[in-house]
mmCIF file of C-alpha atoms and ligand atoms in Angstrom:
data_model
loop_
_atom_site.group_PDB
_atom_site.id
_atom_site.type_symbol
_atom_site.label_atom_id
_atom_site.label_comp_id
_atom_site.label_asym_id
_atom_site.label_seq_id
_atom_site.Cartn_x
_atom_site.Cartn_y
_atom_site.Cartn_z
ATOM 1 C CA UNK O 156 0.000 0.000 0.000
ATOM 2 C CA UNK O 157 1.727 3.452 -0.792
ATOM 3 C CA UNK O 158 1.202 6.261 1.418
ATOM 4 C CA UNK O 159 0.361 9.489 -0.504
ATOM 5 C CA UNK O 160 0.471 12.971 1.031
ATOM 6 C CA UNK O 161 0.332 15.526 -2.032
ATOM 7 C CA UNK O 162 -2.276 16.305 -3.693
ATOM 8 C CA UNK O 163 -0.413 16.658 -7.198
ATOM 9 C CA UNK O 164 0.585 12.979 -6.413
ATOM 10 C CA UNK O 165 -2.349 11.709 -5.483
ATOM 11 C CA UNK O 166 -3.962 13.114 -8.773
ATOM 12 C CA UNK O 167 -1.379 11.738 -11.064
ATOM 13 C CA UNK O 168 -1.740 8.299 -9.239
ATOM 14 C CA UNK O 169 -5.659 8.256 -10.200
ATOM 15 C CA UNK O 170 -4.838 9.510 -13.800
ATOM 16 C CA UNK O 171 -2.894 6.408 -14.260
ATOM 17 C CA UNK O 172 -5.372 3.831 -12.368
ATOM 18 C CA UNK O 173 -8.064 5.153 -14.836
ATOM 19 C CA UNK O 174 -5.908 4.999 -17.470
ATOM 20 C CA UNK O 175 -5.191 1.439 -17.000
ATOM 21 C CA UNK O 176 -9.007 0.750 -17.167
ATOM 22 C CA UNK O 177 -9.917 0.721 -13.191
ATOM 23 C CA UNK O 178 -12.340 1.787 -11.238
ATOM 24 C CA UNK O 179 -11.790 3.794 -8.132
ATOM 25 C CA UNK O 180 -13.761 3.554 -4.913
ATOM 26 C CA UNK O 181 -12.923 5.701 -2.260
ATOM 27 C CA UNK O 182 -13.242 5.621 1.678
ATOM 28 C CA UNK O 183 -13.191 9.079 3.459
ATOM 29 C CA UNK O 184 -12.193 8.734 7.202
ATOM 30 C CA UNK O 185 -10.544 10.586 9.840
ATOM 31 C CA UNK O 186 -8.362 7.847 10.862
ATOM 32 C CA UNK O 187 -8.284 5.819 13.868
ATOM 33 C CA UNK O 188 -9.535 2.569 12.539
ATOM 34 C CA UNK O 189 -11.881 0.618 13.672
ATOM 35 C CA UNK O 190 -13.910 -2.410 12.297
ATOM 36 C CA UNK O 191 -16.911 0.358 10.881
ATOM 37 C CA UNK O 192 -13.663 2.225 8.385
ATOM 38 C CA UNK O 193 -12.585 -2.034 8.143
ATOM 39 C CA UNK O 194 -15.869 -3.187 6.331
ATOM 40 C CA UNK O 195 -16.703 0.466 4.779
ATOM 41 C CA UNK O 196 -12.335 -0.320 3.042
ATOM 42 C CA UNK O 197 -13.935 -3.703 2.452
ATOM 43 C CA UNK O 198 -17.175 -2.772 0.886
ATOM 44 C CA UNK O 199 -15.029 -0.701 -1.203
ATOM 45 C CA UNK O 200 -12.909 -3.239 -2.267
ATOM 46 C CA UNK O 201 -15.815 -5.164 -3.687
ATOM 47 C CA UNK O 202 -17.326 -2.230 -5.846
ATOM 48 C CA UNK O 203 -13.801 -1.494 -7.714
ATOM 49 C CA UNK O 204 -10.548 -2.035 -8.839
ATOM 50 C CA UNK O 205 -8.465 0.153 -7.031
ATOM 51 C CA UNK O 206 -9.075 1.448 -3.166
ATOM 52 C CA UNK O 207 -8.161 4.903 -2.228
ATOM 53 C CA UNK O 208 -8.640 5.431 1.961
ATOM 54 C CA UNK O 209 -8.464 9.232 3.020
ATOM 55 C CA UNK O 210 -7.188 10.040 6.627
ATOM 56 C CA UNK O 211 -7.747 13.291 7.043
ATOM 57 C CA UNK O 212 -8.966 15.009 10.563
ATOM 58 C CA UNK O 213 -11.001 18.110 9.191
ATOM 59 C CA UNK O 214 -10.217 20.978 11.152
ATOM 60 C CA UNK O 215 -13.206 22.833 8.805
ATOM 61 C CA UNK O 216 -15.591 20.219 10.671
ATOM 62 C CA UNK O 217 -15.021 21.034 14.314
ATOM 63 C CA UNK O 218 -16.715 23.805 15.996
ATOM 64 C CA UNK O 219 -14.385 25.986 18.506
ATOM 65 C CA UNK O 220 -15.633 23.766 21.367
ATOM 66 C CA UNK O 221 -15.092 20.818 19.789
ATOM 67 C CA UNK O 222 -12.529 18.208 20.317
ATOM 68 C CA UNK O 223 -10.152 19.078 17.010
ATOM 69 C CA UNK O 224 -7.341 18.687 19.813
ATOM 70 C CA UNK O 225 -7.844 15.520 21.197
ATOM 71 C CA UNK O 226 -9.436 13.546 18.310
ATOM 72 C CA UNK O 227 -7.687 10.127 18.398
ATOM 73 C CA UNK O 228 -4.892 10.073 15.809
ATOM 74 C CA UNK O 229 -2.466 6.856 15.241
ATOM 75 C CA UNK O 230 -0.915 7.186 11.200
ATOM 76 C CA UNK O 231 1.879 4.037 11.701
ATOM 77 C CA UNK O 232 -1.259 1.673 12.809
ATOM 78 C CA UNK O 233 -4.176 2.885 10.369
ATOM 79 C CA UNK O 234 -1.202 2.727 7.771
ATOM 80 C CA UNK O 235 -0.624 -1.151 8.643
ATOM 81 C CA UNK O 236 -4.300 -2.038 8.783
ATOM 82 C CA UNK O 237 -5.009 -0.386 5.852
ATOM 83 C CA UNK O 238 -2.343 -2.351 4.448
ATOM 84 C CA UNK O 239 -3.717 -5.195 5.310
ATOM 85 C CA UNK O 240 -6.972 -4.363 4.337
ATOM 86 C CA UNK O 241 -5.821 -4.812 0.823
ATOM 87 C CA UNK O 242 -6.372 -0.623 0.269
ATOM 88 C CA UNK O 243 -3.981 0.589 -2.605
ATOM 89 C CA UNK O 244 -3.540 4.087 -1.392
ATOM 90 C CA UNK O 245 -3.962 5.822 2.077
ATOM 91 C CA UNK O 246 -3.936 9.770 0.916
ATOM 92 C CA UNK O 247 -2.919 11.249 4.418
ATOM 93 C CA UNK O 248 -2.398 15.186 3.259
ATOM 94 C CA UNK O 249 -1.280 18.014 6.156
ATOM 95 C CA UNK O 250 -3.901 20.846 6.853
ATOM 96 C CA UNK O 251 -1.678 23.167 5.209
ATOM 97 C CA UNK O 252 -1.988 20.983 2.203
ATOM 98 C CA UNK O 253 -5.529 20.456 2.239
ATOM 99 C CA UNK O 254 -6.372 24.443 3.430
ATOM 100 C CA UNK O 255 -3.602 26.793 2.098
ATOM 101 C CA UNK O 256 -3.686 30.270 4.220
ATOM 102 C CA UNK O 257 -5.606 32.186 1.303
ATOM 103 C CA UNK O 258 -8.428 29.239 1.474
ATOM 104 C CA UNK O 259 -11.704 31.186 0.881
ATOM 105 C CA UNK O 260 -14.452 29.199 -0.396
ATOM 106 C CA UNK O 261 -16.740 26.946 1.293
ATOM 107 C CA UNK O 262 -19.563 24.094 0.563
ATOM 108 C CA UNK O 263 -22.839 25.521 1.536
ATOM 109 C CA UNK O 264 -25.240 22.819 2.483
ATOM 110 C CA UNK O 265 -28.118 24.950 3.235
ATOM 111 C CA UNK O 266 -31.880 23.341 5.538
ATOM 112 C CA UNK O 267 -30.130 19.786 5.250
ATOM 113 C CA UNK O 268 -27.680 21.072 7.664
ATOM 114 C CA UNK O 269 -29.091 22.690 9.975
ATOM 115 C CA UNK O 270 -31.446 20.082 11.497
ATOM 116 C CA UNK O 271 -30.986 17.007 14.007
ATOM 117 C CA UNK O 272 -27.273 16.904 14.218
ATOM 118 C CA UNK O 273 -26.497 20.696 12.633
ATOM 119 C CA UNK O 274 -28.712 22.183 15.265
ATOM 120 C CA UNK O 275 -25.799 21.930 18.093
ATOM 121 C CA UNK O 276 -23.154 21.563 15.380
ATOM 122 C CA UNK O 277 -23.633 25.206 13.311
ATOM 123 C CA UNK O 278 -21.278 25.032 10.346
ATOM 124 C CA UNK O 279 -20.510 20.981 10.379
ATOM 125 C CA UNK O 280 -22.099 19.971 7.725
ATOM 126 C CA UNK O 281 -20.319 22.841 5.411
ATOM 127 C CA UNK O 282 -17.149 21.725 6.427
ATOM 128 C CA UNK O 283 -17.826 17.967 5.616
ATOM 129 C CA UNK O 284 -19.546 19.105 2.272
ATOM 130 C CA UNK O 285 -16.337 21.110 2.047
ATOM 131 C CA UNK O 286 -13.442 18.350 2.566
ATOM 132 C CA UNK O 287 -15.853 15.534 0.600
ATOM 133 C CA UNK O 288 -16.292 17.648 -2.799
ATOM 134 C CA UNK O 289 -12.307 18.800 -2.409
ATOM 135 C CA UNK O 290 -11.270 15.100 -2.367
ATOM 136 C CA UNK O 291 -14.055 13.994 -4.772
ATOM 137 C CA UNK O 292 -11.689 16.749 -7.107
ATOM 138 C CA UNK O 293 -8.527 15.110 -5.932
ATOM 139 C CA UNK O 294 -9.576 11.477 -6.754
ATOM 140 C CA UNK O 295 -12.236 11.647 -9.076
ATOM 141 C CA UNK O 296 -13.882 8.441 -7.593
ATOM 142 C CA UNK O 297 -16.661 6.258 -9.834
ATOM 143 C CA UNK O 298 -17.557 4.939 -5.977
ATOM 144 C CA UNK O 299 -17.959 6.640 -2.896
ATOM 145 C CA UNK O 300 -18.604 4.775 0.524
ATOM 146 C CA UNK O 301 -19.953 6.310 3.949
ATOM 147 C CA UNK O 302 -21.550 4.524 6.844
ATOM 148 C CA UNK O 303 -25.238 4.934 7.442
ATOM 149 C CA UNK O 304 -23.933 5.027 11.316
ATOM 150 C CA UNK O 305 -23.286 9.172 10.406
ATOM 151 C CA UNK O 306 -26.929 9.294 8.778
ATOM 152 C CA UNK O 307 -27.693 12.827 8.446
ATOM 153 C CA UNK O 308 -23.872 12.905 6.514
ATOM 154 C CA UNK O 309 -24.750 10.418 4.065
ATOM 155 C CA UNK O 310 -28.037 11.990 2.948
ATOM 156 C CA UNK O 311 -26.277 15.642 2.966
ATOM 157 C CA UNK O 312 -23.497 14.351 0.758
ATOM 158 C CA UNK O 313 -25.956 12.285 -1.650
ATOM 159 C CA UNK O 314 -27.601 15.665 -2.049
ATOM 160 C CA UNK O 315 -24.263 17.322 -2.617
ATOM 161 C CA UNK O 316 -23.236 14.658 -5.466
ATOM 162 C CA UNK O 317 -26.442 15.268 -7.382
ATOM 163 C CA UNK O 318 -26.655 19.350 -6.523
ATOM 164 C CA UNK O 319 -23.237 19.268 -7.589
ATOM 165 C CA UNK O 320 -23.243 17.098 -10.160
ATOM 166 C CA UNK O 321 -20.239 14.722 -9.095
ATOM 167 C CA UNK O 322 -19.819 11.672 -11.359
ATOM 168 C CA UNK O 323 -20.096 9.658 -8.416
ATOM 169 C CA UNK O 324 -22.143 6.715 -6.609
ATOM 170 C CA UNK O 325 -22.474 6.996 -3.006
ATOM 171 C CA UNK O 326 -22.842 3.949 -1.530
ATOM 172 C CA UNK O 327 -24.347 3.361 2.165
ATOM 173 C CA UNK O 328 -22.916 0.844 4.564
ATOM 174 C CA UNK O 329 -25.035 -0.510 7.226
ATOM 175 C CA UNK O 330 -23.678 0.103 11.221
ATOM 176 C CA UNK O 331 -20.784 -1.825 12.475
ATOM 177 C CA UNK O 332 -21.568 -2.538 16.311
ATOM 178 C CA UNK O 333 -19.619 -3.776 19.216
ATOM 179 C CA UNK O 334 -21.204 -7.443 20.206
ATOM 180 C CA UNK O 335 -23.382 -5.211 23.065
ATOM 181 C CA UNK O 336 -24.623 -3.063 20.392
ATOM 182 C CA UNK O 337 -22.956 0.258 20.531
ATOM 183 C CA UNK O 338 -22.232 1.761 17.366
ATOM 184 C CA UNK O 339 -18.338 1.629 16.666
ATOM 185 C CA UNK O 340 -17.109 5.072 16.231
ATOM 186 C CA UNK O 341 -13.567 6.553 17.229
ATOM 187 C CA UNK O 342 -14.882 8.622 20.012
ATOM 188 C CA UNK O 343 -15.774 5.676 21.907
ATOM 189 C CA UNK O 344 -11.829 5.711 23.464
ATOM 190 C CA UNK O 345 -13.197 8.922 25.367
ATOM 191 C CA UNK O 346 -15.786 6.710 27.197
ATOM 192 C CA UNK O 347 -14.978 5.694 31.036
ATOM 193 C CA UNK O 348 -15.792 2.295 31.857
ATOM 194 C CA UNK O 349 -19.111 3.347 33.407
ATOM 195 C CA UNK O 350 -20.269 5.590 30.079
ATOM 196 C CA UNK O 351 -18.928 2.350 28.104
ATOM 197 C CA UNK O 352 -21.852 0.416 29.762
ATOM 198 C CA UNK O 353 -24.250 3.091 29.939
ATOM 199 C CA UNK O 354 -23.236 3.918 26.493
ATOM 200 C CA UNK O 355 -25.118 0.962 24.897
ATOM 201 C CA UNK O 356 -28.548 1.986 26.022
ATOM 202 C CA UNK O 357 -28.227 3.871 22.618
ATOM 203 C CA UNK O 358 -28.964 0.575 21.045
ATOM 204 C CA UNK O 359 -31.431 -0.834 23.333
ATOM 205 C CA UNK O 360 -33.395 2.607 22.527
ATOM 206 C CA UNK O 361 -33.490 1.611 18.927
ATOM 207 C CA UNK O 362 -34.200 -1.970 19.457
ATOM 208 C CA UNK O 363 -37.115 -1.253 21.946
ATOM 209 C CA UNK O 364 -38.558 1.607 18.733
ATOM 210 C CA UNK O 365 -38.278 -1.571 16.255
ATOM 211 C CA UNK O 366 -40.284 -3.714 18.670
ATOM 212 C CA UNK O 367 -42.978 -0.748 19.210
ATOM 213 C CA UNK O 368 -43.267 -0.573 15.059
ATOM 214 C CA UNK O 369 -43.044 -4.237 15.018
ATOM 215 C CA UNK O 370 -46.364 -4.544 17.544
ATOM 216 C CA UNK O 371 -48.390 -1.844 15.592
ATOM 217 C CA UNK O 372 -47.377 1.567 16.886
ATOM 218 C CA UNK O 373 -47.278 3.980 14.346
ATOM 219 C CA UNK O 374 -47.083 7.453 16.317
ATOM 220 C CA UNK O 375 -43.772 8.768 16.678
ATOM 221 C CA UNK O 376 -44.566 10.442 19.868
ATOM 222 C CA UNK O 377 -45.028 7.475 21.445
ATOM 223 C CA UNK O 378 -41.736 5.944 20.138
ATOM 224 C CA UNK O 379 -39.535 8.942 20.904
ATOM 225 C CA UNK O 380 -41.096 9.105 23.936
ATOM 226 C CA UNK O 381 -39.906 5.536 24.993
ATOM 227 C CA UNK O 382 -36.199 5.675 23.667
ATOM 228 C CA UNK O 383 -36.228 8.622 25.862
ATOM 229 C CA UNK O 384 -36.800 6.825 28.696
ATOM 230 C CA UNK O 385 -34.477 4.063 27.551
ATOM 231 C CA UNK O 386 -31.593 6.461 27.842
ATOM 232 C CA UNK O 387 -32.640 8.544 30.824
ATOM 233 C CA UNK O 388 -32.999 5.058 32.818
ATOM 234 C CA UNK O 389 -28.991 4.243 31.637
ATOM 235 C CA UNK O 390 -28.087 7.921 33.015
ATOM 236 C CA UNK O 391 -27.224 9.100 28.807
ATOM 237 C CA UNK O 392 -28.860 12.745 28.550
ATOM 238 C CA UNK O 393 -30.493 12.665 24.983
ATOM 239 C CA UNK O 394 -30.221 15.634 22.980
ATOM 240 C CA UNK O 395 -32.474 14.604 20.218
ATOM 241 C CA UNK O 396 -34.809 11.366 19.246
ATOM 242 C CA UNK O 397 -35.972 12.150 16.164
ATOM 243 C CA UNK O 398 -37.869 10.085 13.202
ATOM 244 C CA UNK O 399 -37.429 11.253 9.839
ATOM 245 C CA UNK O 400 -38.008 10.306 6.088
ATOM 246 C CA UNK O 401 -34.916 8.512 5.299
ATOM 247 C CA UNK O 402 -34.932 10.436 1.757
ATOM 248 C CA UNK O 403 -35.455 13.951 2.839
ATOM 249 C CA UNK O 404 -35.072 14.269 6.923
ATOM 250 C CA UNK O 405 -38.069 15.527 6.899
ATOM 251 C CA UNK O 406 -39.677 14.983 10.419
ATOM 252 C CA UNK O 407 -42.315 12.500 10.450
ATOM 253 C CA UNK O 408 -45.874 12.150 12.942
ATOM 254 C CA UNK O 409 -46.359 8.635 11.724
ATOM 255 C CA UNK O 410 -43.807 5.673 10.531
ATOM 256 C CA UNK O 411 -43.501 4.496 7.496
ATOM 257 C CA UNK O 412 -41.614 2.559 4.973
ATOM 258 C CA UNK O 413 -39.053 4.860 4.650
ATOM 259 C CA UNK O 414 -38.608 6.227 8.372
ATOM 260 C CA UNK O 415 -35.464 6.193 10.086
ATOM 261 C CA UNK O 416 -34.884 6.535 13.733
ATOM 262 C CA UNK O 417 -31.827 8.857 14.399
ATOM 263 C CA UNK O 418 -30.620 9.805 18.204
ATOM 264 C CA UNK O 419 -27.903 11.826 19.559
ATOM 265 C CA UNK O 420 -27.140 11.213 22.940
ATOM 266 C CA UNK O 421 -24.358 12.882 25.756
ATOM 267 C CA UNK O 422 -22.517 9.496 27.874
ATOM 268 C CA UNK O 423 -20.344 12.303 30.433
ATOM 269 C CA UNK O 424 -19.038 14.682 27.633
ATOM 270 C CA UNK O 425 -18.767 12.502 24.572
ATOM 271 C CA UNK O 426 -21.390 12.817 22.599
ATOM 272 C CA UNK O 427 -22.863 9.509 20.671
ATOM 273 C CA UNK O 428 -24.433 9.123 17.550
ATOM 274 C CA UNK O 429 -26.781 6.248 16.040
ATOM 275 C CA UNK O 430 -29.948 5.305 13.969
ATOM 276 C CA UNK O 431 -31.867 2.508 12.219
ATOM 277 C CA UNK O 432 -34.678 1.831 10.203
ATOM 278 C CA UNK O 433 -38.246 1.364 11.812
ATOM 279 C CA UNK O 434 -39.590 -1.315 9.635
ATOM 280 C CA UNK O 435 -37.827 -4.402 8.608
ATOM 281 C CA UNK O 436 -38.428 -3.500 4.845
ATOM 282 C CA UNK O 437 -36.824 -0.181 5.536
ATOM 283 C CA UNK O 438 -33.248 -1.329 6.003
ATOM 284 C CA UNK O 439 -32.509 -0.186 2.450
ATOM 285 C CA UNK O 440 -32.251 3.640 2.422
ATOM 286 C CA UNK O 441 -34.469 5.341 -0.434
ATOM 287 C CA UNK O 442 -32.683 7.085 -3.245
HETATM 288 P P1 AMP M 192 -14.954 8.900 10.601
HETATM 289 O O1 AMP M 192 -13.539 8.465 10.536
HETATM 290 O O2 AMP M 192 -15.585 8.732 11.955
HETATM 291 O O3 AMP M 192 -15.186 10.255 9.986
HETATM 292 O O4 AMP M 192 -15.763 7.884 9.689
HETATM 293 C C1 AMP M 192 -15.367 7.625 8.376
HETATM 294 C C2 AMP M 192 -16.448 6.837 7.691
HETATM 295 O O5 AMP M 192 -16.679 5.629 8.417
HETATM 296 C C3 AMP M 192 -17.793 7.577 7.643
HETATM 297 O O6 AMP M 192 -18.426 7.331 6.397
HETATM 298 C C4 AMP M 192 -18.546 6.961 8.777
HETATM 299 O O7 AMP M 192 -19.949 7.008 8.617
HETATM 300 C C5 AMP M 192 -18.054 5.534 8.712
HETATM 301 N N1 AMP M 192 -18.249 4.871 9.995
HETATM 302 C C6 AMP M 192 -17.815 5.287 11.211
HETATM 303 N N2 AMP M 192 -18.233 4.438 12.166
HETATM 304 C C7 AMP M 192 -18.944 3.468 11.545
HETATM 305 C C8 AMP M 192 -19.660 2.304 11.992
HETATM 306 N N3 AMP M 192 -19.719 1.974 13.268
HETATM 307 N N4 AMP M 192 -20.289 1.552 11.059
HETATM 308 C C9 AMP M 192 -20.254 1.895 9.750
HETATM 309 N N5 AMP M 192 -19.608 2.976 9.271
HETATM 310 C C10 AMP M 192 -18.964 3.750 10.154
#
């Protein structure tokens, strides 16, 4: 696996990838692998010929409160499982390489934004439309691939593909979970022991909405009202427990078909992300 850090050489190795007939799929990440990046490097590995990884922690992303600082960074082990992986390229550029000093322009996502996860998070979204359509330019993927577990992300950056017309598919991947259900996710090394455990009430919140759908309730009142309860009994302070068309975010009154479950919930100060589909038909997420 080679380890690129220009952008003028990460461009000329795509040039010659296409030119030699293959198809490039590409993984953005900010590093710190887990087994969620593992099967999203995988998935990615079946959709094309070559597989580009980027490990790049987005300072544009992180709001002034935010943990930009601390974020978990280790290049010498996400290079070797990578490497392992069977991914052809990790592109691991510096901020100054990525955001010269005369950087200017900016990804606007606009409504999409500023809901669920935007409303605490002003200015997030821009800066992952931001960083996604730069290295969309830099690689010039046929195959994108982002994990449903950032939900409101994927949707915002199908948008930005179309609105933007980026020759690109953007392919989903369904949530990697530890074996007690907790969404994997690279903030989960700021948990204690005791937010670890609480911590998985996030998916016992989801699992006790499917059963609701699955025995007939249809109000989403009543659902959000018992994840809520789910996490306030495991001591997690929810933010929000929302259900929305899967599509569109739009919020919903009633489930349906194409109704996803998302919740954002605070274990101590790390703040957890995670969502699912309400109906067992609804796993696959609507165009
Ligand atoms: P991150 O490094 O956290 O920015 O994540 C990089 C990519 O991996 C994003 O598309 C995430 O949605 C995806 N991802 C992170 N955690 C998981 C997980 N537990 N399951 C599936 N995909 C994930």
């Amino acid at each position: 696996m080679e380890l690129i850090t220009d952008i003028t050489a990460m461009r000329s190795w795509c040039a010659a990838a296409r030119r030699a007939g293959g198809r490039i799929a590409l993984v953005p990440t900010m590093g710190y692998f887990h087994a969620g990046h593992l099967a999203l490097m995988d998935r990615a590995r079946s959709l094309a010929d070559r597989v580009v990884v980027s490990l790049f922690v987005n300072p544009l992303q992180f709001g002034p409160t935010e943990d930009l600082d601390r974020y978990p960074r280790d290049l010498e082990r996400d290079q070797r499982l990578a490497g392992e992986r069977g991914v052809d390229v990790l592109f691991a550029p510096a901020v100054e390489t990525m955001y010269p000093s005369e950087t200017a322009t900016r990804v606007v996502v606009g409504e999409l934004g500023t809901r669920l996860c935007g409303a605490s998070r002003p200015g997030h979204f821009d800066g992952v439309a931001t960083v996604v359509a730069k290295l969309f330019h830099i690689v010039g993927p046929d195959v994108a691939v982002f994990g449903e577990k950032d939900f409101q992300q994927l949707v915002i950056l199908r948008r930005m593909a179309a609105d933007l017309d980026f020759p690109v598919t953007i392919v989903g991947h369904p949530v990697v979970r530890e074996p007690d259900g907790l969404a994997m996710s690279s903030r989960n090394t700021y948990l204690s022991p005791e937010e670890r455990r609480r911590a998985a009430a996030i998916s016992r919140g989801l699992r006790r909405a499917r059963e609701l759908v699955a025995g007939g309730e249809r109000r989403v009142e009543a659902i959000a009202t018992a994840v809520e309860a789910v996490l306030t009994d495991a001591g997690l302070r929810s933010e929000y427990v929302a259900v929305v068309d899967s599509a569109t975010l739009a919020p919903q009154h009633k489930v349906t078909q194409r109704s996803r479950l998302l919740v954002a919930a605070w274990a101590g100060a790390t703040r957890l992300i995670d969502n699912c589909a309400l109906t067992p038909s609804g796993e696959v997420i609507a165009p």
